mmCIF file of C-alpha atoms in Angstrom:
data_model
loop_
_atom_site.group_PDB
_atom_site.id
_atom_site.type_symbol
_atom_site.label_atom_id
_atom_site.label_comp_id
_atom_site.label_asym_id
_atom_site.label_seq_id
_atom_site.Cartn_x
_atom_site.Cartn_y
_atom_site.Cartn_z
ATOM 1 C CA MET N 1479 28.978 -10.471 10.447
ATOM 2 C CA ALA N 1480 27.858 -7.276 8.773
ATOM 3 C CA ASN N 1481 24.542 -8.820 7.816
ATOM 4 C CA SER N 1482 23.724 -9.574 11.445
ATOM 5 C CA VAL N 1483 23.921 -5.998 12.712
ATOM 6 C CA GLU N 1484 20.736 -5.072 14.524
ATOM 7 C CA VAL N 1485 18.474 -2.587 12.781
ATOM 8 C CA SER N 1486 18.591 -0.341 15.821
ATOM 9 C CA LYS N 1487 22.087 0.720 14.748
ATOM 10 C CA GLN N 1488 20.770 2.294 11.569
ATOM 11 C CA PRO N 1489 18.530 5.367 11.303
ATOM 12 C CA THR N 1490 14.917 4.496 12.039
ATOM 13 C CA GLN N 1491 13.254 7.515 10.458
ATOM 14 C CA ILE N 1492 12.833 8.738 6.896
ATOM 15 C CA PRO N 1493 10.540 11.679 7.559
ATOM 16 C CA LEU N 1494 8.978 12.159 4.107
ATOM 17 C CA LEU N 1495 7.666 8.610 3.765
ATOM 18 C CA THR N 1496 4.711 9.020 6.123
ATOM 19 C CA GLY N 1497 3.609 12.022 4.079
ATOM 20 C CA LEU N 1498 4.167 10.109 0.840
ATOM 21 C CA ARG N 1499 1.850 7.429 2.181
ATOM 22 C CA GLY N 1500 -0.704 10.153 2.935
ATOM 23 C CA MET N 1501 -0.373 11.409 -0.626
ATOM 24 C CA ALA N 1502 -0.906 7.880 -1.979
ATOM 25 C CA ALA N 1503 -4.057 7.579 0.132
ATOM 26 C CA SER N 1504 -5.230 10.921 -1.268
ATOM 27 C CA ILE N 1505 -4.710 9.652 -4.820
ATOM 28 C CA VAL N 1506 -6.909 6.625 -4.150
ATOM 29 C CA LEU N 1507 -9.569 8.813 -2.512
ATOM 30 C CA ILE N 1508 -9.514 11.298 -5.412
ATOM 31 C CA SER N 1509 -9.711 8.535 -7.997
ATOM 32 C CA HIS N 1510 -12.706 6.852 -6.406
ATOM 33 C CA ALA N 1511 -14.461 10.177 -5.834
ATOM 34 C CA ALA N 1512 -14.086 10.718 -9.580
ATOM 35 C CA ILE N 1513 -15.465 7.262 -10.357
ATOM 36 C CA VAL N 1514 -18.648 7.903 -8.348
ATOM 37 C CA GLY N 1515 -19.080 11.263 -10.104
ATOM 38 C CA MET N 1516 -17.909 13.751 -7.485
ATOM 39 C CA LEU N 1517 -14.836 14.847 -9.448
ATOM 40 C CA PRO N 1518 -13.942 14.957 -13.171
ATOM 41 C CA SER N 1519 -13.864 11.425 -14.577
ATOM 42 C CA ILE N 1520 -10.335 11.912 -15.933
ATOM 43 C CA LEU N 1521 -9.090 11.602 -12.330
ATOM 44 C CA GLY N 1522 -10.495 8.084 -12.143
ATOM 45 C CA HIS N 1523 -9.883 5.412 -14.748
ATOM 46 C CA GLY N 1524 -6.895 3.779 -13.074
ATOM 47 C CA PHE N 1525 -5.355 6.708 -11.217
ATOM 48 C CA GLY N 1526 -6.066 4.910 -7.944
ATOM 49 C CA GLN N 1527 -3.831 2.084 -9.156
ATOM 50 C CA VAL N 1528 -0.903 4.519 -9.069
ATOM 51 C CA GLY N 1529 -1.618 5.124 -5.395
ATOM 52 C CA VAL N 1530 -1.586 1.360 -4.840
ATOM 53 C CA MET N 1531 1.763 1.121 -6.630
ATOM 54 C CA ILE N 1532 3.219 3.622 -4.184
ATOM 55 C CA PHE N 1533 1.757 1.707 -1.231
ATOM 56 C CA PHE N 1534 3.304 -1.562 -2.386
ATOM 57 C CA VAL N 1535 6.734 -0.007 -2.947
ATOM 58 C CA LEU N 1536 6.471 1.554 0.512
ATOM 59 C CA SER N 1537 5.634 -1.772 2.117
ATOM 60 C CA GLY N 1538 8.518 -3.543 0.422
ATOM 61 C CA PHE N 1539 10.901 -0.789 1.433
ATOM 62 C CA LEU N 1540 9.733 -0.512 5.037
ATOM 63 C CA MET N 1541 9.774 -4.214 5.820
ATOM 64 C CA THR N 1542 13.296 -4.485 4.447
ATOM 65 C CA PHE N 1543 14.530 -1.250 5.993
ATOM 66 C CA LEU N 1544 13.167 -2.098 9.427
ATOM 67 C CA TYR N 1545 13.914 -5.819 9.648
ATOM 68 C CA ILE N 1546 16.390 -7.218 7.137
ATOM 69 C CA GLN N 1547 19.493 -6.495 9.236
ATOM 70 C CA ARG N 1548 18.055 -7.957 12.407
ATOM 71 C CA ILE N 1549 19.124 -11.485 13.215
ATOM 72 C CA PRO N 1550 16.316 -13.707 11.851
ATOM 73 C CA ASN N 1551 15.905 -15.663 15.066
ATOM 74 C CA LYS N 1552 12.697 -16.853 16.666
ATOM 75 C CA LYS N 1553 12.308 -13.746 18.827
ATOM 76 C CA ASN N 1554 12.716 -11.242 15.997
ATOM 77 C CA ILE N 1555 10.546 -13.160 13.532
ATOM 78 C CA SER N 1556 7.847 -13.511 16.190
ATOM 79 C CA SER N 1557 7.999 -9.777 16.856
ATOM 80 C CA TYR N 1558 7.749 -9.085 13.130
ATOM 81 C CA LEU N 1559 4.738 -11.370 12.681
ATOM 82 C CA ARG N 1560 2.918 -9.898 15.671
ATOM 83 C CA ALA N 1561 3.489 -6.410 14.289
ATOM 84 C CA ARG N 1562 2.208 -7.385 10.844
ATOM 85 C CA VAL N 1563 -0.826 -9.238 12.172
ATOM 86 C CA GLY N 1564 -1.630 -6.451 14.613
ATOM 87 C CA ARG N 1565 -1.450 -3.780 11.954
ATOM 88 C CA VAL N 1566 -3.324 -5.415 9.108
ATOM 89 C CA VAL N 1567 -5.504 -8.326 10.152
ATOM 90 C CA PRO N 1568 -8.053 -7.049 12.734
ATOM 91 C CA LEU N 1569 -9.550 -4.160 10.759
ATOM 92 C CA TYR N 1570 -9.545 -6.124 7.515
ATOM 93 C CA LEU N 1571 -11.385 -9.078 9.054
ATOM 94 C CA ILE N 1572 -13.939 -6.770 10.642
ATOM 95 C CA VAL N 1573 -14.553 -5.091 7.283
ATOM 96 C CA VAL N 1574 -15.009 -8.475 5.582
ATOM 97 C CA VAL N 1575 -17.438 -9.762 8.230
ATOM 98 C CA VAL N 1576 -19.403 -6.507 8.339
ATOM 99 C CA SER N 1577 -19.553 -6.488 4.534
ATOM 100 C CA VAL N 1578 -21.040 -9.998 4.520
ATOM 101 C CA VAL N 1579 -23.726 -8.941 6.990
ATOM 102 C CA VAL N 1580 -24.526 -5.577 5.398
ATOM 103 C CA SER N 1581 -24.543 -6.733 1.774
ATOM 104 C CA ASN N 1582 -26.732 -9.758 2.511
ATOM 105 C CA PHE N 1583 -29.168 -8.470 5.131
ATOM 106 C CA LEU N 1584 -29.148 -4.669 5.365
ATOM 107 C CA TYR N 1585 -28.132 -2.927 2.149
ATOM 108 C CA ARG N 1586 -27.983 -5.007 -1.018
ATOM 109 C CA GLU N 1587 -26.227 -2.262 -2.993
ATOM 110 C CA PHE N 1588 -23.292 -2.130 -0.547
ATOM 111 C CA ARG N 1589 -19.990 -1.713 -2.386
ATOM 112 C CA TYR N 1590 -18.268 -4.708 -0.809
ATOM 113 C CA SER N 1591 -20.860 -7.260 -1.883
ATOM 114 C CA LEU N 1592 -19.998 -10.704 -0.516
ATOM 115 C CA PRO N 1593 -22.995 -12.987 -1.230
ATOM 116 C CA LEU N 1594 -23.579 -15.862 1.163
ATOM 117 C CA ALA N 1595 -24.174 -18.009 -1.913
ATOM 118 C CA ASP N 1596 -20.508 -17.620 -2.801
ATOM 119 C CA VAL N 1597 -18.992 -19.182 0.308
ATOM 120 C CA GLY N 1598 -15.733 -19.836 -1.534
ATOM 121 C CA GLN N 1599 -15.171 -16.139 -2.174
ATOM 122 C CA ILE N 1600 -15.846 -15.285 1.467
ATOM 123 C CA LEU N 1601 -13.472 -17.990 2.701
ATOM 124 C CA GLN N 1602 -10.749 -16.867 0.288
ATOM 125 C CA ALA N 1603 -11.096 -13.330 1.609
ATOM 126 C CA LEU N 1604 -11.025 -14.443 5.249
ATOM 127 C CA PHE N 1605 -7.947 -16.610 4.715
ATOM 128 C CA PHE N 1606 -6.046 -14.001 2.653
ATOM 129 C CA VAL N 1607 -6.033 -15.941 -0.608
ATOM 130 C CA GLN N 1608 -7.868 -13.442 -2.801
ATOM 131 C CA ALA N 1609 -10.437 -10.754 -2.083
ATOM 132 C CA PRO N 1610 -12.836 -8.824 -4.324
ATOM 133 C CA TRP N 1611 -13.372 -5.118 -4.773
ATOM 134 C CA GLU N 1612 -10.831 -2.779 -3.169
ATOM 135 C CA LEU N 1613 -10.126 -5.429 -0.542
ATOM 136 C CA TRP N 1614 -7.943 -7.272 -3.083
ATOM 137 C CA THR N 1615 -4.762 -5.540 -1.959
ATOM 138 C CA ILE N 1616 -4.800 -6.906 1.589
ATOM 139 C CA PRO N 1617 -4.270 -10.613 0.804
ATOM 140 C CA VAL N 1618 -1.515 -9.573 -1.623
ATOM 141 C CA GLU N 1619 0.122 -7.580 1.151
ATOM 142 C CA VAL N 1620 -0.144 -10.400 3.679
ATOM 143 C CA GLN N 1621 1.343 -12.836 1.175
ATOM 144 C CA PHE N 1622 4.310 -10.495 0.787
ATOM 145 C CA TYR N 1623 4.778 -10.393 4.557
ATOM 146 C CA ALA N 1624 5.047 -14.186 4.586
ATOM 147 C CA VAL N 1625 7.468 -14.350 1.643
ATOM 148 C CA PHE N 1626 9.618 -11.591 3.102
ATOM 149 C CA VAL N 1627 10.514 -13.895 6.007
ATOM 150 C CA LEU N 1628 12.263 -16.188 3.503
ATOM 151 C CA ALA N 1629 14.402 -13.346 2.137
ATOM 152 C CA TRP N 1630 15.150 -12.281 5.706
ATOM 153 C CA MET N 1631 16.253 -15.788 6.728
ATOM 154 C CA LEU N 1632 18.539 -16.059 3.688
ATOM 155 C CA TYR N 1633 20.052 -12.614 4.213
ATOM 156 C CA PRO N 1634 22.809 -13.546 6.733
ATOM 157 C CA LYS N 1635 24.329 -15.948 4.171
ATOM 158 C CA MET N 1636 23.404 -14.313 0.860
ATOM 159 C CA GLY N 1637 23.265 -10.620 1.738
ATOM 160 C CA LYS N 1638 21.502 -8.441 -0.840
ATOM 161 C CA GLY N 1639 21.277 -11.423 -3.165
ATOM 162 C CA SER N 1640 18.550 -12.916 -0.972
ATOM 163 C CA VAL N 1641 16.211 -10.032 -1.786
ATOM 164 C CA LEU N 1642 16.979 -10.267 -5.495
ATOM 165 C CA LEU N 1643 16.586 -14.057 -5.564
ATOM 166 C CA VAL N 1644 13.307 -14.208 -3.641
ATOM 167 C CA GLY N 1645 11.949 -11.255 -5.603
ATOM 168 C CA ALA N 1646 12.713 -12.974 -8.910
ATOM 169 C CA ALA N 1647 11.234 -16.286 -7.711
ATOM 170 C CA VAL N 1648 8.039 -14.586 -6.540
ATOM 171 C CA THR N 1649 7.573 -12.734 -9.822
ATOM 172 C CA LEU N 1650 8.325 -15.683 -12.134
ATOM 173 C CA PRO N 1651 4.872 -17.323 -11.887
ATOM 174 C CA ALA N 1652 3.232 -14.083 -13.008
ATOM 175 C CA ILE N 1653 5.434 -13.967 -16.103
ATOM 176 C CA VAL N 1654 4.348 -17.507 -16.948
ATOM 177 C CA TYR N 1655 0.605 -17.208 -16.415
ATOM 178 C CA LEU N 1656 0.399 -13.708 -17.871
ATOM 179 C CA GLY N 1657 2.323 -14.812 -20.949
ATOM 180 C CA LEU N 1658 0.560 -18.141 -21.476
ATOM 181 C CA TRP N 1659 -2.984 -17.451 -20.333
ATOM 182 C CA GLN N 1660 -3.191 -13.637 -20.145
ATOM 183 C CA ALA N 1661 -4.365 -14.136 -16.564
ATOM 184 C CA LYS N 1662 -3.626 -11.722 -13.756
ATOM 185 C CA PRO N 1663 -5.098 -13.049 -10.494
ATOM 186 C CA SER N 1664 -4.880 -10.725 -7.511
ATOM 187 C CA ILE N 1665 -2.158 -12.668 -5.731
ATOM 188 C CA LEU N 1666 1.411 -11.754 -4.819
ATOM 189 C CA PRO N 1667 3.246 -12.851 -8.015
ATOM 190 C CA THR N 1668 1.135 -10.469 -10.127
ATOM 191 C CA TYR N 1669 2.324 -7.486 -8.094
ATOM 192 C CA GLY N 1670 5.440 -8.844 -6.391
ATOM 193 C CA PHE N 1671 7.857 -6.740 -8.427
ATOM 194 C CA ALA N 1672 6.435 -3.582 -6.829
ATOM 195 C CA PHE N 1673 7.207 -4.823 -3.310
ATOM 196 C CA PHE N 1674 10.673 -6.004 -4.256
ATOM 197 C CA LEU N 1675 11.486 -2.723 -5.979
ATOM 198 C CA GLY N 1676 10.999 -1.163 -2.549
ATOM 199 C CA ALA N 1677 13.027 -3.951 -0.932
ATOM 200 C CA VAL N 1678 15.944 -3.432 -3.346
ATOM 201 C CA LEU N 1679 15.896 0.311 -2.668
ATOM 202 C CA ALA N 1680 16.097 -0.467 1.058
ATOM 203 C CA VAL N 1681 19.134 -2.767 0.868
ATOM 204 C CA TYR N 1682 20.939 -0.343 -1.415
ATOM 205 C CA LEU N 1683 19.864 2.774 0.505
ATOM 206 C CA PRO N 1684 23.359 3.663 1.855
ATOM 207 C CA GLN N 1685 24.856 3.494 -1.640
ATOM 208 C CA LEU N 1686 21.899 5.402 -3.042
ATOM 209 C CA LYS N 1687 22.367 8.205 -0.554
ATOM 210 C CA ARG N 1688 26.111 8.402 -1.178
ATOM 211 C CA LEU N 1689 25.483 8.567 -4.901
ATOM 212 C CA LEU N 1690 22.620 11.061 -4.941
ATOM 213 C CA ALA N 1691 22.646 13.103 -1.708
ATOM 214 C CA GLY N 1692 23.367 16.713 -2.534
ATOM 215 C CA ARG N 1693 23.527 16.014 -6.254
ATOM 216 C CA LEU N 1694 19.869 15.958 -7.203
ATOM 217 C CA PRO N 1695 18.352 19.334 -8.125
ATOM 218 C CA GLY N 1696 16.054 20.530 -5.364
ATOM 219 C CA PHE N 1697 13.113 20.876 -7.733
ATOM 220 C CA LEU N 1698 13.304 17.283 -8.986
ATOM 221 C CA GLY N 1699 10.976 15.854 -6.324
ATOM 222 C CA ALA N 1700 8.279 18.390 -7.166
ATOM 223 C CA ALA N 1701 8.812 17.685 -10.870
ATOM 224 C CA PHE N 1702 8.122 13.984 -10.339
ATOM 225 C CA LEU N 1703 5.060 14.848 -8.246
ATOM 226 C CA VAL N 1704 3.673 17.036 -11.036
ATOM 227 C CA LEU N 1705 4.378 14.305 -13.581
ATOM 228 C CA LEU N 1706 2.481 11.844 -11.393
ATOM 229 C CA PHE N 1707 -0.660 13.947 -11.802
ATOM 230 C CA VAL N 1708 -0.011 14.745 -15.473
ATOM 231 C CA ASN N 1709 0.546 11.095 -16.373
ATOM 232 C CA LEU N 1710 -3.075 10.172 -15.646
ATOM 233 C CA PRO N 1711 -4.108 6.812 -17.138
ATOM 234 C CA GLY N 1712 -7.363 8.337 -18.361
ATOM 235 C CA LEU N 1713 -5.576 11.266 -19.973
ATOM 236 C CA ARG N 1714 -3.103 8.976 -21.697
ATOM 237 C CA ASP N 1715 -5.963 6.860 -23.046
ATOM 238 C CA GLU N 1716 -7.704 9.967 -24.321
ATOM 239 C CA PHE N 1717 -4.610 10.999 -26.295
ATOM 240 C CA HIS N 1718 -3.854 7.424 -27.402
ATOM 241 C CA LEU N 1719 -0.620 7.316 -25.399
ATOM 242 C CA SER N 1720 -1.425 4.211 -23.371
ATOM 243 C CA ILE N 1721 0.754 1.173 -24.074
ATOM 244 C CA ALA N 1722 -2.292 -1.122 -23.893
ATOM 245 C CA PRO N 1723 -5.657 0.621 -24.281
ATOM 246 C CA GLY N 1724 -8.366 -1.365 -22.566
ATOM 247 C CA SER N 1725 -6.009 -3.228 -20.230
ATOM 248 C CA LEU N 1726 -5.802 -1.390 -16.937
ATOM 249 C CA TYR N 1727 -3.168 -3.756 -15.564
ATOM 250 C CA ILE N 1728 -0.767 -3.415 -18.486
ATOM 251 C CA SER N 1729 -1.331 0.307 -18.984
ATOM 252 C CA THR N 1730 -0.545 1.050 -15.322
ATOM 253 C CA TRP N 1731 1.324 -1.776 -13.588
ATOM 254 C CA LEU N 1732 3.496 -2.666 -16.575
ATOM 255 C CA ASP N 1733 3.940 0.849 -17.944
ATOM 256 C CA PRO N 1734 7.619 1.915 -17.804
ATOM 257 C CA ILE N 1735 6.866 5.658 -17.793
ATOM 258 C CA THR N 1736 4.588 5.329 -14.767
ATOM 259 C CA TRP N 1737 7.240 3.324 -12.930
ATOM 260 C CA VAL N 1738 9.985 5.837 -13.695
ATOM 261 C CA ILE N 1739 7.793 8.550 -12.166
ATOM 262 C CA VAL N 1740 6.808 6.474 -9.115
ATOM 263 C CA ALA N 1741 10.385 5.306 -8.490
ATOM 264 C CA GLY N 1742 11.772 8.791 -9.070
ATOM 265 C CA LEU N 1743 9.342 10.326 -6.576
ATOM 266 C CA PHE N 1744 10.138 7.613 -4.035
ATOM 267 C CA VAL N 1745 13.906 8.080 -4.378
ATOM 268 C CA CYS N 1746 13.519 11.836 -4.000
ATOM 269 C CA CYS N 1747 11.681 11.201 -0.724
ATOM 270 C CA LEU N 1748 14.460 8.867 0.440
ATOM 271 C CA VAL N 1749 17.167 11.479 -0.125
ATOM 272 C CA GLY N 1750 15.039 14.280 1.358
ATOM 273 C CA SER N 1751 14.309 16.413 -1.703
ATOM 274 C CA THR N 1752 13.697 19.958 -0.478
ATOM 275 C CA SER N 1753 10.784 20.452 -2.874
ATOM 276 C CA LEU N 1754 8.864 17.637 -1.159
ATOM 277 C CA LYS N 1755 8.893 19.155 2.336
ATOM 278 C CA MET N 1756 5.096 19.337 2.100
ATOM 279 C CA PHE N 1757 5.086 15.618 2.869
ATOM 280 C CA ASP N 1758 6.439 16.474 6.312
ATOM 281 C CA SER N 1759 3.432 18.692 7.028
ATOM 282 C CA ARG N 1760 0.745 17.868 9.561
ATOM 283 C CA VAL N 1761 -1.878 17.277 6.882
ATOM 284 C CA PHE N 1762 0.076 14.645 4.973
ATOM 285 C CA ILE N 1763 1.394 12.974 8.127
ATOM 286 C CA PHE N 1764 -2.153 12.794 9.467
ATOM 287 C CA LEU N 1765 -3.381 11.226 6.217
ATOM 288 C CA GLY N 1766 -0.426 8.852 6.271
ATOM 289 C CA ASN N 1767 -1.218 7.686 9.784
ATOM 290 C CA ILE N 1768 -4.878 6.982 9.026
ATOM 291 C CA SER N 1769 -4.270 5.703 5.493
ATOM 292 C CA TYR N 1770 -5.023 2.034 6.157
ATOM 293 C CA GLY N 1771 -8.462 2.699 7.556
ATOM 294 C CA LEU N 1772 -9.043 5.387 4.944
ATOM 295 C CA TYR N 1773 -8.294 2.916 2.176
ATOM 296 C CA LEU N 1774 -10.529 0.158 3.524
ATOM 297 C CA LEU N 1775 -13.486 2.364 4.454
ATOM 298 C CA HIS N 1776 -13.715 5.211 1.960
ATOM 299 C CA TYR N 1777 -15.254 3.648 -1.161
ATOM 300 C CA PRO N 1778 -18.506 2.369 0.412
ATOM 301 C CA ILE N 1779 -18.889 5.737 2.129
ATOM 302 C CA LEU N 1780 -18.396 7.612 -1.150
ATOM 303 C CA GLU N 1781 -20.923 5.419 -2.954
ATOM 304 C CA ILE N 1782 -23.534 5.759 -0.207
ATOM 305 C CA THR N 1783 -22.977 9.524 -0.123
ATOM 306 C CA ALA N 1784 -23.309 9.791 -3.898
ATOM 307 C CA ARG N 1785 -26.572 7.822 -3.749
ATOM 308 C CA PHE N 1786 -28.266 9.662 -0.890
ATOM 309 C CA VAL N 1787 -26.608 13.100 -0.820
ATOM 310 C CA GLY N 1788 -25.573 13.508 -4.435
ATOM 311 C CA THR N 1789 -22.375 14.161 -6.369
ATOM 312 C CA SER N 1790 -22.254 17.929 -5.970
ATOM 313 C CA ILE N 1791 -19.554 19.765 -4.028
ATOM 314 C CA VAL N 1792 -21.646 19.115 -0.914
ATOM 315 C CA GLY N 1793 -21.578 15.394 -1.571
ATOM 316 C CA LEU N 1794 -17.813 15.545 -2.156
ATOM 317 C CA PHE N 1795 -17.192 17.237 1.198
ATOM 318 C CA VAL N 1796 -19.610 14.963 3.035
ATOM 319 C CA GLY N 1797 -18.177 11.790 1.481
ATOM 320 C CA CYS N 1798 -14.516 12.707 1.919
ATOM 321 C CA GLY N 1799 -15.093 14.203 5.362
ATOM 322 C CA ALA N 1800 -16.965 11.127 6.573
ATOM 323 C CA SER N 1801 -14.267 8.838 5.130
ATOM 324 C CA ILE N 1802 -11.444 10.735 6.826
ATOM 325 C CA GLY N 1803 -13.365 11.076 10.085
ATOM 326 C CA LEU N 1804 -14.223 7.385 10.308
ATOM 327 C CA ALA N 1805 -10.638 6.437 9.381
ATOM 328 C CA TRP N 1806 -9.332 8.638 12.211
ATOM 329 C CA LEU N 1807 -11.742 7.088 14.701
ATOM 330 C CA SER N 1808 -10.652 3.646 13.547
ATOM 331 C CA TYR N 1809 -6.963 4.536 13.867
ATOM 332 C CA ARG N 1810 -7.291 6.236 17.229
ATOM 333 C CA TYR N 1811 -9.705 3.934 19.023
ATOM 334 C CA PHE N 1812 -9.300 0.573 17.310
ATOM 335 C CA GLU N 1813 -6.178 0.066 15.184
ATOM 336 C CA ARG N 1814 -3.610 1.461 17.606
ATOM 337 C CA PRO N 1815 -4.999 -0.176 20.779
ATOM 338 C CA VAL N 1816 -5.435 -3.557 19.069
ATOM 339 C CA MET N 1817 -1.965 -3.377 17.555
ATOM 340 C CA ALA N 1818 -0.487 -2.614 20.970
ATOM 341 C CA LEU N 1819 -2.411 -5.525 22.491
ATOM 342 C CA ILE N 1820 -1.252 -8.027 19.871
ATOM 343 C CA ARG N 1821 2.336 -6.829 20.019
ATOM 344 C CA GLY N 1822 2.289 -7.147 23.789
ATOM 345 C CA SER N 1823 3.223 -3.533 24.459
ATOM 346 C CA ARG N 1824 1.363 -0.953 26.484
ATOM 347 C CA ARG N 1825 1.202 1.421 23.571
ATOM 348 C CA SER N 1826 1.892 1.113 19.870
ATOM 349 C CA ARG N 1827 5.177 2.492 18.618
ATOM 350 C CA PHE N 1828 5.617 3.555 15.030
ATOM 351 C CA ILE N 1829 9.059 3.855 13.518
ATOM 352 C CA GLY N 1830 9.569 6.576 10.969
ATOM 353 C CA ALA N 1831 7.292 6.189 8.001
ATOM 354 C CA GLY N 1832 5.253 3.487 9.475
ATOM 355 C CA GLU N 1833 6.309 0.377 11.122
ATOM 356 C CA GLY N 1834 2.605 0.098 10.586
ATOM 357 C CA GLY N 1835 3.485 -1.580 7.317
ATOM 358 C CA HIS N 1836 0.555 -1.806 4.948
ATOM 359 C CA GLU N 1837 -1.301 1.421 4.754
ATOM 360 C CA GLY N 1838 -3.320 0.365 2.121
ATOM 361 C CA PRO N 1839 -3.790 1.253 -1.311
#
């Protein structure tokens, strides 16, 4: 059956996606540096959410691209789960535990405040239900990993329809509770459409390439990249162009213009837009590789730097440099070795733009 063809028979690299992930990590870093006062405030105010949007689309695409055509048997699902656990869980759990200790006993103003009095919040974070602060994205990501297995298991019988069906089912609860109660809890249904946009792009990638390869203007990728930085949530609010002033979720996650730009940039990366070759540079690939640690670690570092060093250009370089340096140390000496250990291989192997999966927002 066509749906049972092993993924090894398809290309395993899309070079620009690692760099795109690095760019998304840079957006989050820039946004939070602006929030703590190191950069103009217009670069904050929700711009980091755009980086998260890109991360979620990437995760949905990569899981589908790398796994959906493999036979969903016990061996392959076990391999998938080990890879996901190895990539995401260890560093996240360490950050949660360290945050509990630091915020309760060492530094009360620590960004990731997890009070011992709120045991429920700590347990929810540890068990990937919901997490506060910038940690919120990790439980959402892990929940997607679990749901993806269902789409994968249905794929041999339903083909592409399995991705569409599971994606619709996952998103439906969010439509209900957002419509009835205006609630938007940080769980998968609230953001599931972003992951499944990536998943749909993955299953239709051959058709997409046949349709667009060689037909898109070379400058289009760069045009979408410029629009990404022009379409700042803060700037749109300032000029009264936001679709829902005061609601960060609606004005970013439900904004059609933002999604056209994000999807357009992503598609241009998939078809290898010549104007996006910068994403294949060492700088962006480096940032892409360390992006998970960079996402989890940077905000507390920026806040501590702003408090004790200041928000001048010196503080900016110290805060960003320390964030990148610690993320590299984490990637080199902790994330990769632990991932290799959990996967049962002697060294970690990354396919294309990151079999590493979640790289954070």
